[in-house]
Amino acid sequence: MHPLAPPLLSGSRRALARAITLAESTRPEHEQQAQALLAEVLPHAGNSLRVGLTGVPGVGKSTFIEALGLRLADAGHKVAVLAVDPSSPVSGGSIMGDKTRMPQLTVHPNAFIRPSPSSGSLGGVTRRTREAITLCEAAGYDVLLIETVGVGQSETQVAAMTDLFLLLTLPNAGDELQGIKRGIMELADLCVVNKADSDPAAANRAQSELNSALHLLTPRGARWQPRALQASALTGKGIAEVWDAAQEYRRTLGDALALRRQSQLLGWFDELLREAVWQRFLNAQNTDDLTARRREVQAGTLTPVQAVAALLGAAKSPTAGAGL
């Protein structure tokens, strides 16, 4: 048994932090240890509600998460926040410091906050976020709040690893509805007009227009009709209603959530397989040959399809692709 497994399963926050650090390491020996640990604790994971949160910078994601997290933690829930920060171009570390923006939640005994550098990952989600989710669940956390960078990246990665996808908007979102990407709106299970207290009239308009848009985007016959709510993380108004809606969502989907998670696991497997095959291909491929094909494509002497076929043909030859 991995030495971190017993304290992790008993709910030790220190063991959980060390386990996530191990999973985020790029050293081969650490990756092997992390996978062994994950295999041991996997049977104890899966008993949580995973909520993905996104929104443009300035919408108040961290303040909203702290308000929601404190309410849940005070009610006895164990809340884990996985906040993916933009990475420093110098050190590669987190630069926004989510812990400093959630001071009360950070010290709550029922909460665990883990800011992780995005390290350039598309979608604002680190490559190891899924492993961190598993480790948090194994440690007994029953509500997981996953915050993205929220800088216009593809949020499909967040939706692909959570149960409920929550989009935070501002009171003037109704006037700027055309500026919200349709793809994000289609992914949203809940929209929350945050900072509603700053302009109640604008918040009412935004909620109405968002509800209309969500109604049009939702396929007929869907088990859940996404909706827009209002909240103020600063005053706490509307936070309880957001959680009530999340609970209603969970009850409405029922067994469908389990099926969604199975599909997400297969998606994770496919993603890792593509990464592994690509890396193995690069390791086995002659670098000069790959560079030459790129130049031919760039010069227009080979089509991309022809270049790929040539590279794959070389990789399959006895001399070039023995390791593939």
CSV table of N, CA, C and O in Angstrom, one decimal, residues 192-261:
chain,number,residue,atom,x,y,z
A,192,VAL,N,-25.6,32.2,-13.6
A,192,VAL,CA,-25.9,33.0,-12.5
A,192,VAL,C,-25.4,34.4,-12.8
A,192,VAL,O,-24.2,34.6,-13.1
A,193,VAL,N,-26.3,35.3,-12.7
A,193,VAL,CA,-26.0,36.8,-12.8
A,193,VAL,C,-25.5,37.2,-11.5
A,193,VAL,O,-26.2,37.5,-10.5
A,194,ASN,N,-24.1,37.3,-11.4
A,194,ASN,CA,-23.5,37.7,-10.1
A,194,ASN,C,-23.5,39.2,-10.0
A,194,ASN,O,-23.6,39.9,-11.0
A,195,LYS,N,-23.2,39.7,-8.8
A,195,LYS,CA,-23.2,41.1,-8.5
A,195,LYS,C,-24.5,41.8,-8.9
A,195,LYS,O,-24.6,42.9,-9.3
A,196,ALA,N,-25.6,41.0,-8.7
A,196,ALA,CA,-26.9,41.5,-9.0
A,196,ALA,C,-27.3,42.7,-8.2
A,196,ALA,O,-28.2,43.5,-8.7
A,197,ASP,N,-26.8,42.8,-7.0
A,197,ASP,CA,-27.1,44.0,-6.2
A,197,ASP,C,-26.5,45.3,-6.7
A,197,ASP,O,-27.0,46.4,-6.3
A,198,SER,N,-25.6,45.2,-7.6
A,198,SER,CA,-25.0,46.4,-8.1
A,198,SER,C,-25.9,47.2,-9.1
A,198,SER,O,-25.8,48.4,-9.2
A,199,ASP,N,-26.8,46.5,-9.7
A,199,ASP,CA,-27.8,47.1,-10.7
A,199,ASP,C,-28.9,46.2,-10.8
A,199,ASP,O,-29.0,45.4,-11.7
A,200,PRO,N,-29.9,46.2,-9.9
A,200,PRO,CA,-31.0,45.3,-9.9
A,200,PRO,C,-31.8,45.3,-11.2
A,200,PRO,O,-32.2,44.2,-11.7
A,201,ALA,N,-32.0,46.4,-11.8
A,201,ALA,CA,-32.8,46.5,-13.0
A,201,ALA,C,-32.1,45.8,-14.2
A,201,ALA,O,-32.6,45.0,-14.9
A,202,ALA,N,-30.8,46.0,-14.3
A,202,ALA,CA,-30.0,45.4,-15.3
A,202,ALA,C,-29.9,43.9,-15.0
A,202,ALA,O,-29.9,43.1,-16.0
A,203,ALA,N,-29.8,43.5,-13.8
A,203,ALA,CA,-29.8,42.0,-13.4
A,203,ALA,C,-31.0,41.3,-13.8
A,203,ALA,O,-31.0,40.2,-14.3
A,204,ASN,N,-32.2,42.0,-13.6
A,204,ASN,CA,-33.5,41.4,-14.1
A,204,ASN,C,-33.5,41.2,-15.6
A,204,ASN,O,-34.0,40.2,-16.1
A,205,ARG,N,-33.1,42.3,-16.3
A,205,ARG,CA,-33.0,42.1,-17.8
A,205,ARG,C,-32.1,41.0,-18.2
A,205,ARG,O,-32.5,40.2,-19.1
A,206,ALA,N,-30.9,40.9,-17.6
A,206,ALA,CA,-30.0,39.9,-18.0
A,206,ALA,C,-30.5,38.5,-17.7
A,206,ALA,O,-30.4,37.6,-18.5
A,207,GLN,N,-31.2,38.3,-16.5
A,207,GLN,CA,-31.7,37.0,-16.2
A,207,GLN,C,-32.8,36.7,-17.2
A,207,GLN,O,-32.9,35.5,-17.7
A,208,SER,N,-33.7,37.6,-17.6
A,208,SER,CA,-34.8,37.3,-18.5
A,208,SER,C,-34.2,36.9,-19.9
A,208,SER,O,-34.7,35.9,-20.5
A,209,GLU,N,-33.2,37.7,-20.4
A,209,GLU,CA,-32.7,37.4,-21.7
A,209,GLU,C,-31.9,36.1,-21.7
A,209,GLU,O,-31.9,35.4,-22.7
A,210,LEU,N,-31.2,35.8,-20.6
A,210,LEU,CA,-30.4,34.6,-20.5
A,210,LEU,C,-31.4,33.4,-20.5
A,210,LEU,O,-31.1,32.4,-21.2
A,211,ASN,N,-32.5,33.5,-19.8
A,211,ASN,CA,-33.5,32.4,-19.7
A,211,ASN,C,-34.1,32.2,-21.1
A,211,ASN,O,-34.3,31.0,-21.5
A,212,SER,N,-34.3,33.2,-21.9
A,212,SER,CA,-34.8,33.1,-23.2
A,212,SER,C,-33.8,32.4,-24.1
A,212,SER,O,-34.2,31.5,-24.9
A,213,ALA,N,-32.6,32.8,-24.0
A,213,ALA,CA,-31.5,32.1,-24.8
A,213,ALA,C,-31.4,30.7,-24.5
A,213,ALA,O,-31.2,29.8,-25.3
A,214,LEU,N,-31.4,30.4,-23.2
A,214,LEU,CA,-31.2,29.0,-22.7
A,214,LEU,C,-32.3,28.1,-23.2
A,214,LEU,O,-32.2,27.0,-23.6
A,215,HIS,N,-33.6,28.7,-23.2
A,215,HIS,CA,-34.7,27.9,-23.6
A,215,HIS,C,-34.6,27.6,-25.1
A,215,HIS,O,-34.9,26.4,-25.5
A,216,LEU,N,-34.1,28.5,-25.9
A,216,LEU,CA,-34.0,28.3,-27.3
A,216,LEU,C,-32.8,27.3,-27.6
A,216,LEU,O,-32.9,26.5,-28.6
A,217,LEU,N,-31.8,27.3,-26.8
A,217,LEU,CA,-30.6,26.4,-27.1
A,217,LEU,C,-30.8,25.0,-26.5
A,217,LEU,O,-30.1,24.1,-26.9
A,218,THR,N,-31.8,24.8,-25.6
A,218,THR,CA,-32.0,23.5,-25.0
A,218,THR,C,-32.8,22.6,-26.0
A,218,THR,O,-33.9,23.0,-26.4
A,219,PRO,N,-32.3,21.4,-26.3
A,219,PRO,CA,-33.1,20.5,-27.2
A,219,PRO,C,-34.4,20.1,-26.6
A,219,PRO,O,-34.6,20.0,-25.3
A,220,ARG,N,-35.4,20.0,-27.4
A,220,ARG,CA,-36.8,19.6,-26.9
A,220,ARG,C,-36.7,18.2,-26.3
A,220,ARG,O,-36.1,17.3,-26.9
A,221,GLY,N,-37.4,18.1,-25.2
A,221,GLY,CA,-37.4,16.8,-24.6
A,221,GLY,C,-36.3,16.5,-23.6
A,221,GLY,O,-36.2,15.5,-23.0
A,222,ALA,N,-35.4,17.5,-23.4
A,222,ALA,CA,-34.3,17.4,-22.5
A,222,ALA,C,-34.8,17.2,-21.1
A,222,ALA,O,-35.8,17.8,-20.7
A,223,ARG,N,-34.1,16.4,-20.3
A,223,ARG,CA,-34.6,16.1,-18.9
A,223,ARG,C,-34.4,17.4,-18.0
A,223,ARG,O,-35.1,17.5,-17.0
A,224,TRP,N,-33.5,18.2,-18.3
A,224,TRP,CA,-33.2,19.4,-17.5
A,224,TRP,C,-33.2,20.6,-18.4
A,224,TRP,O,-32.6,20.7,-19.5
A,225,GLN,N,-34.0,21.6,-18.0
A,225,GLN,CA,-34.0,22.9,-18.7
A,225,GLN,C,-33.1,23.9,-17.9
A,225,GLN,O,-33.4,24.3,-16.8
A,226,PRO,N,-31.9,24.2,-18.5
A,226,PRO,CA,-31.0,25.2,-17.9
A,226,PRO,C,-31.8,26.5,-17.6
A,226,PRO,O,-32.7,26.9,-18.4
A,227,ARG,N,-31.3,27.2,-16.6
A,227,ARG,CA,-32.0,28.4,-16.2
A,227,ARG,C,-31.0,29.4,-15.7
A,227,ARG,O,-29.8,29.1,-15.3
A,228,ALA,N,-31.4,30.7,-15.6
A,228,ALA,CA,-30.6,31.7,-15.1
A,228,ALA,C,-31.1,32.2,-13.8
A,228,ALA,O,-32.3,32.3,-13.6
A,229,LEU,N,-30.2,32.4,-12.8
A,229,LEU,CA,-30.6,32.9,-11.5
A,229,LEU,C,-29.8,34.2,-11.2
A,229,LEU,O,-28.9,34.6,-11.9
A,230,GLN,N,-30.1,34.8,-10.1
A,230,GLN,CA,-29.4,36.0,-9.7
A,230,GLN,C,-28.8,35.7,-8.3
A,230,GLN,O,-29.3,35.0,-7.5
A,231,ALA,N,-27.6,36.4,-8.1
A,231,ALA,CA,-27.0,36.2,-6.8
A,231,ALA,C,-26.0,37.4,-6.6
A,231,ALA,O,-25.6,38.1,-7.5
A,232,SER,N,-25.7,37.6,-5.3
A,232,SER,CA,-24.7,38.5,-4.9
A,232,SER,C,-23.7,37.8,-3.9
A,232,SER,O,-24.1,37.5,-2.8
A,233,ALA,N,-22.5,37.5,-4.4
A,233,ALA,CA,-21.6,36.9,-3.5
A,233,ALA,C,-21.2,37.8,-2.4
A,233,ALA,O,-20.8,37.3,-1.3
A,234,LEU,N,-21.3,39.1,-2.6
A,234,LEU,CA,-20.9,40.0,-1.5
A,234,LEU,C,-21.9,40.0,-0.4
A,234,LEU,O,-21.5,40.0,0.8
A,235,THR,N,-23.2,40.0,-0.7
A,235,THR,CA,-24.2,40.0,0.4
A,235,THR,C,-24.7,38.6,0.7
A,235,THR,O,-25.3,38.4,1.8
A,236,GLY,N,-24.4,37.7,-0.1
A,236,GLY,CA,-24.9,36.3,0.1
A,236,GLY,C,-26.3,36.0,-0.4
A,236,GLY,O,-26.8,34.9,-0.4
A,237,LYS,N,-27.0,37.1,-0.9
A,237,LYS,CA,-28.3,36.9,-1.5
A,237,LYS,C,-28.3,36.0,-2.7
A,237,LYS,O,-27.5,36.3,-3.6
A,238,GLY,N,-29.2,35.0,-2.8
A,238,GLY,CA,-29.3,34.2,-3.9
A,238,GLY,C,-28.4,33.0,-3.9
A,238,GLY,O,-28.5,32.0,-4.7
A,239,ILE,N,-27.4,32.9,-3.0
A,239,ILE,CA,-26.5,31.8,-2.9
A,239,ILE,C,-27.2,30.5,-2.6
A,239,ILE,O,-27.0,29.4,-3.2
A,240,ALA,N,-28.1,30.5,-1.6
A,240,ALA,CA,-28.9,29.4,-1.3
A,240,ALA,C,-29.7,28.8,-2.4
A,240,ALA,O,-29.9,27.6,-2.6
A,241,GLU,N,-30.3,29.8,-3.2
A,241,GLU,CA,-31.1,29.4,-4.4
A,241,GLU,C,-30.3,28.7,-5.4
A,241,GLU,O,-30.7,27.8,-6.1
A,242,VAL,N,-29.0,29.1,-5.6
A,242,VAL,CA,-28.1,28.5,-6.5
A,242,VAL,C,-27.9,27.0,-6.1
A,242,VAL,O,-27.9,26.1,-7.0
A,243,TRP,N,-27.6,26.8,-4.8
A,243,TRP,CA,-27.4,25.4,-4.4
A,243,TRP,C,-28.6,24.6,-4.5
A,243,TRP,O,-28.6,23.4,-4.8
A,244,ASP,N,-29.8,25.2,-4.2
A,244,ASP,CA,-31.0,24.5,-4.3
A,244,ASP,C,-31.2,24.0,-5.8
A,244,ASP,O,-31.7,22.9,-6.0
A,245,ALA,N,-30.9,24.9,-6.7
A,245,ALA,CA,-31.0,24.5,-8.1
A,245,ALA,C,-30.1,23.4,-8.5
A,245,ALA,O,-30.4,22.5,-9.3
A,246,ALA,N,-28.8,23.4,-7.9
A,246,ALA,CA,-27.9,22.4,-8.2
A,246,ALA,C,-28.4,21.0,-7.7
A,246,ALA,O,-28.2,20.0,-8.3
A,247,GLN,N,-29.0,21.1,-6.5
A,247,GLN,CA,-29.5,19.8,-5.9
A,247,GLN,C,-30.7,19.3,-6.8
A,247,GLN,O,-30.9,18.1,-7.0
A,248,GLU,N,-31.5,20.2,-7.2
A,248,GLU,CA,-32.7,19.8,-8.1
A,248,GLU,C,-32.2,19.2,-9.4
A,248,GLU,O,-32.7,18.2,-9.9
A,249,TYR,N,-31.1,19.8,-9.9
A,249,TYR,CA,-30.4,19.3,-11.1
A,249,TYR,C,-30.0,17.8,-10.9
A,249,TYR,O,-30.2,17.0,-11.7
A,250,ARG,N,-29.4,17.6,-9.8
A,250,ARG,CA,-28.8,16.3,-9.4
A,250,ARG,C,-30.0,15.3,-9.3
A,250,ARG,O,-29.9,14.1,-9.8
A,251,ARG,N,-31.1,15.7,-8.7
A,251,ARG,CA,-32.2,14.8,-8.5
A,251,ARG,C,-32.9,14.5,-9.9
A,251,ARG,O,-33.3,13.4,-10.1
A,252,THR,N,-33.0,15.5,-10.7
A,252,THR,CA,-33.7,15.4,-12.0
A,252,THR,C,-32.9,14.4,-12.9
A,252,THR,O,-33.5,13.6,-13.6
A,253,LEU,N,-31.6,14.5,-13.0
A,253,LEU,CA,-30.8,13.7,-13.9
A,253,LEU,C,-30.7,12.3,-13.3
A,253,LEU,O,-30.6,11.3,-14.1
A,254,GLY,N,-30.6,12.1,-12.0
A,254,GLY,CA,-30.5,10.8,-11.4
A,254,GLY,C,-29.4,9.9,-12.0
A,254,GLY,O,-28.2,10.3,-12.0
A,255,ASP,N,-29.9,8.8,-12.5
A,255,ASP,CA,-28.9,7.8,-13.0
A,255,ASP,C,-28.2,8.3,-14.2
A,255,ASP,O,-27.1,7.8,-14.6
A,256,ALA,N,-28.7,9.3,-14.9
A,256,ALA,CA,-28.0,9.9,-16.1
A,256,ALA,C,-26.7,10.4,-15.7
A,256,ALA,O,-25.8,10.4,-16.6
A,257,LEU,N,-26.5,10.9,-14.5
A,257,LEU,CA,-25.2,11.4,-14.1
A,257,LEU,C,-24.1,10.3,-14.0
A,257,LEU,O,-23.0,10.5,-14.4
A,258,ALA,N,-24.6,9.1,-13.6
A,258,ALA,CA,-23.6,8.0,-13.5
A,258,ALA,C,-23.2,7.6,-15.0
A,258,ALA,O,-22.0,7.3,-15.2
A,259,LEU,N,-24.2,7.6,-15.9
A,259,LEU,CA,-23.8,7.3,-17.3
A,259,LEU,C,-22.9,8.4,-17.9
A,259,LEU,O,-22.0,8.1,-18.6
A,260,ARG,N,-23.1,9.6,-17.5
A,260,ARG,CA,-22.3,10.7,-18.0
A,260,ARG,C,-20.9,10.5,-17.5
A,260,ARG,O,-19.9,10.7,-18.3
A,261,ARG,N,-20.7,10.1,-16.2
A,261,ARG,CA,-19.4,9.9,-15.7
A,261,ARG,C,-18.7,8.8,-16.4
A,261,ARG,O,-17.4,8.8,-16.7
